[in-house]
PDB file of C-alpha atoms in Angstrom:
ATOM      1  CA  MET A   1     158.543  93.367 153.665  1.00 79.00           C
ATOM      2  CA  LEU A   2     156.734  92.774 156.864  1.00 88.00           C
ATOM      3  CA  GLU A   3     152.813  92.531 156.613  1.00 92.00           C
ATOM      4  CA  GLN A   4     153.057  94.043 160.183  1.00 94.00           C
ATOM      5  CA  TYR A   5     155.120  94.500 163.199  1.00 96.00           C
ATOM      6  CA  LYS A   6     154.933  95.932 166.604  1.00 97.00           C
ATOM      7  CA  THR A   7     157.006  99.281 167.537  1.00 97.00           C
ATOM      8  CA  ILE A   8     157.164 102.530 169.528  1.00 98.00           C
ATOM      9  CA  TYR A   9     154.982 105.351 168.501  1.00 97.00           C
ATOM     10  CA  GLU A  10     155.897 107.474 171.859  1.00 97.00           C
ATOM     11  CA  GLY A  11     158.717 106.427 174.248  1.00 97.00           C
ATOM     12  CA  GLY A  12     158.154 106.379 178.173  1.00 97.00           C
ATOM     13  CA  ILE A  13     159.991 106.224 181.176  1.00 98.00           C
ATOM     14  CA  GLY A  14     159.392 103.331 184.094  1.00 98.00           C
ATOM     15  CA  GLU A  15     160.604 103.321 187.455  1.00 97.00           C
ATOM     16  CA  ILE A  16     160.839 100.340 190.073  1.00 97.00           C
ATOM     17  CA  ILE A  17     162.382 100.024 193.599  1.00 97.00           C
ATOM     18  CA  GLU A  18     163.906  96.754 194.403  1.00 94.00           C
ATOM     19  CA  LYS A  19     165.636  96.627 198.169  1.00 94.00           C
ATOM     20  CA  LYS A  20     166.358 100.403 197.814  1.00 93.00           C
ATOM     21  CA  SER A  21     168.087 100.504 194.449  1.00 94.00           C
ATOM     22  CA  ARG A  22     166.170 102.413 191.968  1.00 97.00           C
ATOM     23  CA  PHE A  23     166.002 101.521 188.328  1.00 98.00           C
ATOM     24  CA  LEU A  24     164.887 103.714 185.615  1.00 98.00           C
ATOM     25  CA  ALA A  25     163.851 102.393 182.486  1.00 98.00           C
ATOM     26  CA  GLU A  26     163.663 104.634 179.242  1.00 98.00           C
ATOM     27  CA  VAL A  27     162.236 103.178 175.983  1.00 98.00           C
ATOM     28  CA  ARG A  28     162.798 104.917 172.603  1.00 98.00           C
ATOM     29  CA  LEU A  29     161.771 104.518 168.743  1.00 98.00           C
ATOM     30  CA  VAL A  30     165.294 103.721 167.148  1.00 97.00           C
ATOM     31  CA  GLU A  31     165.260 103.162 163.272  1.00 95.00           C
ATOM     32  CA  SER A  32     169.229 102.870 163.062  1.00 96.00           C
ATOM     33  CA  GLU A  33     172.209 101.778 165.207  1.00 97.00           C
ATOM     34  CA  GLU A  34     173.483 105.462 165.077  1.00 97.00           C
ATOM     35  CA  GLU A  35     170.193 106.634 166.661  1.00 97.00           C
ATOM     36  CA  ALA A  36     170.766 103.640 169.452  1.00 98.00           C
ATOM     37  CA  LEU A  37     174.092 104.750 170.143  1.00 98.00           C
ATOM     38  CA  ARG A  38     173.222 108.397 170.439  1.00 98.00           C
ATOM     39  CA  PHE A  39     170.339 107.821 172.580  1.00 98.00           C
ATOM     40  CA  ILE A  40     172.418 105.389 174.949  1.00 98.00           C
ATOM     41  CA  GLU A  41     175.305 108.245 175.152  1.00 98.00           C
ATOM     42  CA  GLU A  42     172.545 110.651 176.050  1.00 98.00           C
ATOM     43  CA  LYS A  43     171.337 108.738 178.924  1.00 98.00           C
ATOM     44  CA  LYS A  44     175.059 107.742 180.316  1.00 97.00           C
ATOM     45  CA  LYS A  45     175.410 111.585 180.126  1.00 97.00           C
ATOM     46  CA  GLN A  46     172.159 112.451 181.510  1.00 97.00           C
ATOM     47  CA  TYR A  47     172.575 109.856 184.328  1.00 97.00           C
ATOM     48  CA  TRP A  48     176.651 110.169 184.731  1.00 97.00           C
ATOM     49  CA  ASP A  49     176.253 109.803 188.646  1.00 97.00           C
ATOM     50  CA  ALA A  50     174.382 106.089 188.321  1.00 97.00           C
ATOM     51  CA  THR A  51     175.944 102.929 189.048  1.00 96.00           C
ATOM     52  CA  HIS A  52     175.059 101.387 185.739  1.00 97.00           C
ATOM     53  CA  ASN A  53     173.273 102.290 182.518  1.00 98.00           C
ATOM     54  CA  CYS A  54     172.336  98.867 180.987  1.00 98.00           C
ATOM     55  CA  TYR A  55     170.862  98.902 177.423  1.00 98.00           C
ATOM     56  CA  ALA A  56     169.265  96.664 174.809  1.00 98.00           C
ATOM     57  CA  TYR A  57     167.756  97.421 171.455  1.00 98.00           C
ATOM     58  CA  VAL A  58     166.475  95.561 168.027  1.00 98.00           C
ATOM     59  CA  ILE A  59     166.831  97.516 164.940  1.00 97.00           C
ATOM     60  CA  GLY A  60     165.562  96.572 161.514  1.00 95.00           C
ATOM     61  CA  LYS A  61     162.444  94.897 159.597  1.00 90.00           C
ATOM     62  CA  ARG A  62     164.030  91.806 160.178  1.00 91.00           C
ATOM     63  CA  ARG A  63     166.245  92.443 163.362  1.00 93.00           C
ATOM     64  CA  GLU A  64     169.216  92.747 161.176  1.00 96.00           C
ATOM     65  CA  VAL A  65     170.844  94.591 164.321  1.00 97.00           C
ATOM     66  CA  VAL A  66     170.527  93.018 168.074  1.00 98.00           C
ATOM     67  CA  ARG A  67     172.617  94.316 170.934  1.00 98.00           C
ATOM     68  CA  CYS A  68     172.361  94.421 174.648  1.00 98.00           C
ATOM     69  CA  SER A  69     174.769  95.441 177.641  1.00 97.00           C
ATOM     70  CA  ASP A  70     175.258  94.642 181.134  1.00 97.00           C
ATOM     71  CA  ASP A  71     177.501  98.063 181.939  1.00 96.00           C
ATOM     72  CA  GLY A  72     179.175  96.449 184.529  1.00 95.00           C
ATOM     73  CA  GLU A  73     176.523  94.232 186.098  1.00 96.00           C
ATOM     74  CA  PRO A  74     177.415  90.498 186.550  1.00 96.00           C
ATOM     75  CA  GLN A  75     177.133  88.795 182.859  1.00 96.00           C
ATOM     76  CA  GLY A  76     173.775  88.070 181.761  1.00 96.00           C
ATOM     77  CA  THR A  77     171.954  89.515 184.744  1.00 97.00           C
ATOM     78  CA  ALA A  78     170.923  92.894 183.013  1.00 97.00           C
ATOM     79  CA  GLY A  79     171.370  93.355 179.106  1.00 97.00           C
ATOM     80  CA  ARG A  80     170.023  90.033 177.903  1.00 98.00           C
ATOM     81  CA  PRO A  81     167.025  89.795 180.407  1.00 98.00           C
ATOM     82  CA  MET A  82     166.225  93.492 178.749  1.00 98.00           C
ATOM     83  CA  LEU A  83     166.677  92.173 175.317  1.00 98.00           C
ATOM     84  CA  ASP A  84     164.387  88.982 176.311  1.00 98.00           C
ATOM     85  CA  VAL A  85     161.646  91.158 177.270  1.00 98.00           C
ATOM     86  CA  LEU A  86     161.832  93.271 174.025  1.00 98.00           C
ATOM     87  CA  LEU A  87     161.815  90.173 172.012  1.00 98.00           C
ATOM     88  CA  GLY A  88     159.297  88.396 174.118  1.00 97.00           C
ATOM     89  CA  GLU A  89     156.999  91.602 173.258  1.00 97.00           C
ATOM     90  CA  ASP A  90     157.621  91.098 169.430  1.00 97.00           C
ATOM     91  CA  LEU A  91     158.821  94.521 169.231  1.00 98.00           C
ATOM     92  CA  TYR A  92     161.013  96.240 166.368  1.00 97.00           C
ATOM     93  CA  ASN A  93     163.192  99.462 166.115  1.00 98.00           C
ATOM     94  CA  THR A  94     163.220  99.942 170.109  1.00 98.00           C
ATOM     95  CA  ALA A  95     165.787 100.526 172.376  1.00 98.00           C
ATOM     96  CA  VAL A  96     165.764 100.557 176.225  1.00 98.00           C
ATOM     97  CA  VAL A  97     168.221 102.054 178.900  1.00 98.00           C
ATOM     98  CA  VAL A  98     167.759 100.649 182.336  1.00 98.00           C
ATOM     99  CA  THR A  99     169.915 103.180 184.784  1.00 98.00           C
ATOM    100  CA  ARG A 100     170.179 101.792 188.301  1.00 98.00           C
ATOM    101  CA  TYR A 101     170.920 103.545 191.246  1.00 97.00           C
ATOM    102  CA  PHE A 102     172.459 101.277 193.960  1.00 96.00           C
ATOM    103  CA  GLY A 103     170.687 100.940 196.934  1.00 92.00           C
ATOM    104  CA  GLY A 104     173.069  99.322 199.462  1.00 88.00           C
ATOM    105  CA  THR A 105     171.750  95.636 199.120  1.00 88.00           C
ATOM    106  CA  LEU A 106     173.017  93.116 196.760  1.00 89.00           C
ATOM    107  CA  LEU A 107     170.291  91.712 195.051  1.00 93.00           C
ATOM    108  CA  GLY A 108     171.770  88.571 193.620  1.00 93.00           C
ATOM    109  CA  THR A 109     171.755  87.077 189.926  1.00 94.00           C
ATOM    110  CA  GLY A 110     168.325  85.964 189.956  1.00 96.00           C
ATOM    111  CA  GLY A 111     167.053  89.284 191.826  1.00 96.00           C
ATOM    112  CA  LEU A 112     168.984  91.280 189.205  1.00 97.00           C
ATOM    113  CA  VAL A 113     167.239  89.563 186.233  1.00 97.00           C
ATOM    114  CA  ARG A 114     164.037  90.168 187.412  1.00 97.00           C
ATOM    115  CA  ALA A 115     164.505  93.697 188.391  1.00 98.00           C
ATOM    116  CA  TYR A 116     165.796  94.370 185.009  1.00 98.00           C
ATOM    117  CA  SER A 117     163.224  92.510 183.351  1.00 98.00           C
ATOM    118  CA  LYS A 118     160.689  94.553 185.386  1.00 98.00           C
ATOM    119  CA  ALA A 119     162.053  97.845 184.848  1.00 98.00           C
ATOM    120  CA  VAL A 120     161.968  96.933 180.787  1.00 98.00           C
ATOM    121  CA  GLN A 121     158.733  96.170 181.334  1.00 98.00           C
ATOM    122  CA  ALA A 122     157.305  99.401 183.306  1.00 98.00           C
ATOM    123  CA  GLY A 123     159.025 101.482 180.576  1.00 98.00           C
ATOM    124  CA  LEU A 124     156.933  99.590 178.082  1.00 98.00           C
ATOM    125  CA  ALA A 125     153.855 100.163 179.969  1.00 98.00           C
ATOM    126  CA  ALA A 126     154.684 104.074 179.887  1.00 98.00           C
ATOM    127  CA  SER A 127     155.317 104.044 176.208  1.00 98.00           C
ATOM    128  CA  ARG A 128     152.809 104.173 173.306  1.00 97.00           C
ATOM    129  CA  VAL A 129     153.160 100.848 171.496  1.00 97.00           C
ATOM    130  CA  ILE A 130     151.593 100.409 168.070  1.00 97.00           C
ATOM    131  CA  THR A 131     151.242  97.968 165.469  1.00 97.00           C
ATOM    132  CA  LYS A 132     151.994  99.094 161.939  1.00 96.00           C
ATOM    133  CA  TYR A 133     150.207  97.158 159.219  1.00 95.00           C
ATOM    134  CA  HIS A 134     151.003  97.183 155.480  1.00 95.00           C
ATOM    135  CA  GLY A 135     148.427  98.238 153.187  1.00 95.00           C
ATOM    136  CA  ILE A 136     147.629 100.513 150.176  1.00 96.00           C
ATOM    137  CA  LEU A 137     146.000 103.992 150.312  1.00 96.00           C
ATOM    138  CA  THR A 138     143.073 103.534 147.728  1.00 95.00           C
ATOM    139  CA  GLU A 139     140.980 105.993 145.939  1.00 96.00           C
ATOM    140  CA  ILE A 140     137.342 104.826 144.894  1.00 95.00           C
ATOM    141  CA  GLY A 141     135.366 106.931 142.301  1.00 94.00           C
ATOM    142  CA  VAL A 142     131.598 106.284 141.883  1.00 93.00           C
ATOM    143  CA  ASP A 143     128.759 108.198 141.199  1.00 91.00           C
ATOM    144  CA  TYR A 144     125.994 109.194 143.580  1.00 92.00           C
ATOM    145  CA  THR A 145     123.992 105.983 143.049  1.00 89.00           C
ATOM    146  CA  GLY A 146     126.641 104.009 144.400  1.00 89.00           C
ATOM    147  CA  VAL A 147     127.820 105.965 147.193  1.00 90.00           C
ATOM    148  CA  GLY A 148     125.333 104.530 149.814  1.00 91.00           C
ATOM    149  CA  LYS A 149     126.368 101.031 148.882  1.00 92.00           C
ATOM    150  CA  LEU A 150     130.022 101.378 149.269  1.00 93.00           C
ATOM    151  CA  GLN A 151     129.568 103.525 152.585  1.00 93.00           C
ATOM    152  CA  TYR A 152     127.485 100.313 153.764  1.00 93.00           C
ATOM    153  CA  LEU A 153     130.352  97.708 152.693  1.00 93.00           C
ATOM    154  CA  PHE A 154     133.160  99.921 153.978  1.00 93.00           C
ATOM    155  CA  ALA A 155     131.177 100.065 157.749  1.00 93.00           C
ATOM    156  CA  GLN A 156     130.442  96.380 157.231  1.00 91.00           C
ATOM    157  CA  ASN A 157     134.035  95.584 156.413  1.00 89.00           C
ATOM    158  CA  GLN A 158     135.625  98.136 159.066  1.00 90.00           C
ATOM    159  CA  VAL A 159     137.170  99.729 156.231  1.00 93.00           C
ATOM    160  CA  PRO A 160     138.474 103.398 157.006  1.00 93.00           C
ATOM    161  CA  VAL A 161     137.271 106.019 154.877  1.00 94.00           C
ATOM    162  CA  MET A 162     140.457 108.515 155.113  1.00 94.00           C
ATOM    163  CA  ASP A 163     138.874 111.210 152.955  1.00 94.00           C
ATOM    164  CA  SER A 164     135.772 111.945 150.950  1.00 93.00           C
ATOM    165  CA  GLN A 165     135.350 114.592 148.019  1.00 93.00           C
ATOM    166  CA  TYR A 166     131.880 115.191 146.590  1.00 93.00           C
ATOM    167  CA  ALA A 167     131.689 117.030 143.091  1.00 90.00           C
ATOM    168  CA  GLU A 168     130.267 115.799 140.038  1.00 89.00           C
ATOM    169  CA  ASN A 169     131.257 112.065 141.359  1.00 91.00           C
ATOM    170  CA  VAL A 170     132.169 111.137 144.568  1.00 92.00           C
ATOM    171  CA  LYS A 171     135.955 110.087 145.429  1.00 95.00           C
ATOM    172  CA  MET A 172     136.636 108.407 148.544  1.00 93.00           C
ATOM    173  CA  GLN A 173     140.168 107.482 150.049  1.00 95.00           C
ATOM    174  CA  VAL A 174     140.304 104.215 151.818  1.00 95.00           C
ATOM    175  CA  LEU A 175     143.060 101.922 153.848  1.00 95.00           C
ATOM    176  CA  LEU A 176     143.427  98.482 152.725  1.00 94.00           C
ATOM    177  CA  PRO A 177     145.309  96.286 154.845  1.00 93.00           C
ATOM    178  CA  ASP A 178     147.268  93.805 152.250  1.00 93.00           C
ATOM    179  CA  LYS A 179     145.218  90.842 153.479  1.00 92.00           C
ATOM    180  CA  GLU A 180     142.121  92.457 152.560  1.00 92.00           C
ATOM    181  CA  ILE A 181     143.204  94.416 149.096  1.00 94.00           C
ATOM    182  CA  GLU A 182     141.562  91.818 146.769  1.00 94.00           C
ATOM    183  CA  GLN A 183     138.478  91.009 148.845  1.00 93.00           C
ATOM    184  CA  VAL A 184     137.526  94.556 149.028  1.00 93.00           C
ATOM    185  CA  LYS A 185     138.109  95.582 145.721  1.00 94.00           C
ATOM    186  CA  LYS A 186     136.460  92.766 144.340  1.00 94.00           C
ATOM    187  CA  ALA A 187     133.337  93.852 146.729  1.00 94.00           C
ATOM    188  CA  VAL A 188     133.538  97.469 145.240  1.00 93.00           C
ATOM    189  CA  THR A 189     133.148  95.826 141.827  1.00 94.00           C
ATOM    190  CA  GLU A 190     130.226  93.869 142.867  1.00 92.00           C
ATOM    191  CA  ALA A 191     128.498  96.484 145.048  1.00 91.00           C
ATOM    192  CA  THR A 192     128.586  98.915 141.890  1.00 92.00           C
ATOM    193  CA  ASN A 193     128.196  96.858 138.894  1.00 90.00           C
ATOM    194  CA  ALA A 194     131.688  97.567 137.974  1.00 91.00           C
ATOM    195  CA  ARG A 195     130.912 101.458 137.749  1.00 90.00           C
ATOM    196  CA  ALA A 196     133.417 102.171 140.240  1.00 91.00           C
ATOM    197  CA  SER A 197     136.880 103.457 139.514  1.00 92.00           C
ATOM    198  CA  VAL A 198     139.872 102.014 141.858  1.00 93.00           C
ATOM    199  CA  THR A 199     142.978 103.683 141.938  1.00 94.00           C
ATOM    200  CA  ASP A 200     145.942 102.640 144.310  1.00 94.00           C
ATOM    201  CA  ILE A 201     147.654 105.737 145.712  1.00 94.00           C
ATOM    202  CA  LYS A 202     150.578 104.654 147.567  1.00 94.00           C
ATOM    203  CA  GLU A 203     152.131 101.697 149.637  1.00 94.00           C
ATOM    204  CA  LEU A 204     152.360 102.634 153.454  1.00 95.00           C
ATOM    205  CA  TYR A 205     152.194 101.361 157.103  1.00 96.00           C
ATOM    206  CA  PHE A 206     149.174 102.558 159.167  1.00 96.00           C
ATOM    207  CA  ALA A 207     148.377 101.993 162.912  1.00 95.00           C
ATOM    208  CA  VAL A 208     145.654 102.629 165.122  1.00 93.00           C
ATOM    209  CA  SER A 209     145.987 103.903 168.439  1.00 92.00           C
ATOM    210  CA  GLU A 210     143.758 105.707 170.974  1.00 89.00           C
ATOM    211  CA  GLY A 211     141.096 105.928 168.141  1.00 87.00           C
ATOM    212  CA  GLU A 212     143.257 107.453 166.030  1.00 89.00           C
ATOM    213  CA  TYR A 213     144.468 106.232 162.414  1.00 92.00           C
ATOM    214  CA  LEU A 214     148.530 106.767 161.988  1.00 94.00           C
ATOM    215  CA  LEU A 215     149.995 106.856 158.542  1.00 94.00           C
ATOM    216  CA  PHE A 216     153.687 106.064 157.769  1.00 93.00           C
ATOM    217  CA  ASP A 217     155.896 106.293 154.606  1.00 86.00           C
ATOM    218  CA  ASP A 218     158.140 103.506 155.836  1.00 75.00           C
TER     219      ASP A 218
END
């Protein structure tokens, strides 16, 4: 289990032009090799008239599956540079297809490497990339005398409160990253003189993107 990892939330399409050759890079989240292969086949059918449809993908929490293809370009000038960008950005469960329409001018080995690398970077720039953090959704129960102390504690420690229920007592659901779980639970106990109840609801991954908290069950 990874404590945190980068991946794609929303894929995107980037485009660059090099000496009249057009390079279209489409990035997508894939969580299995089957998904990656379907995505690649989809792009090959969509861009059936292209000169090349090169690809790269990395799949698995330990990157168990790593593949790339030059699709007819000189060996090592397309797929591997594309894969190197994904690995260099420390991405997981990500696939990219770069479609090339030849513009009539040869780019040479170095030119191809640079073009395919730049295309992937453009595709990633057009995508929504997130960092997922592993943690626990935890419910804190407390009487009304302790609410203010906990609200202050959570605000000071930037602990997100996902939900609050006010009845006979107050129940707050908070997100705790792995590295902060014990520290925050201890602080809750101290702040309320051990009067608060602390109940773990479930383990999950979460991310913060564009000011929004995103929750994932993986």
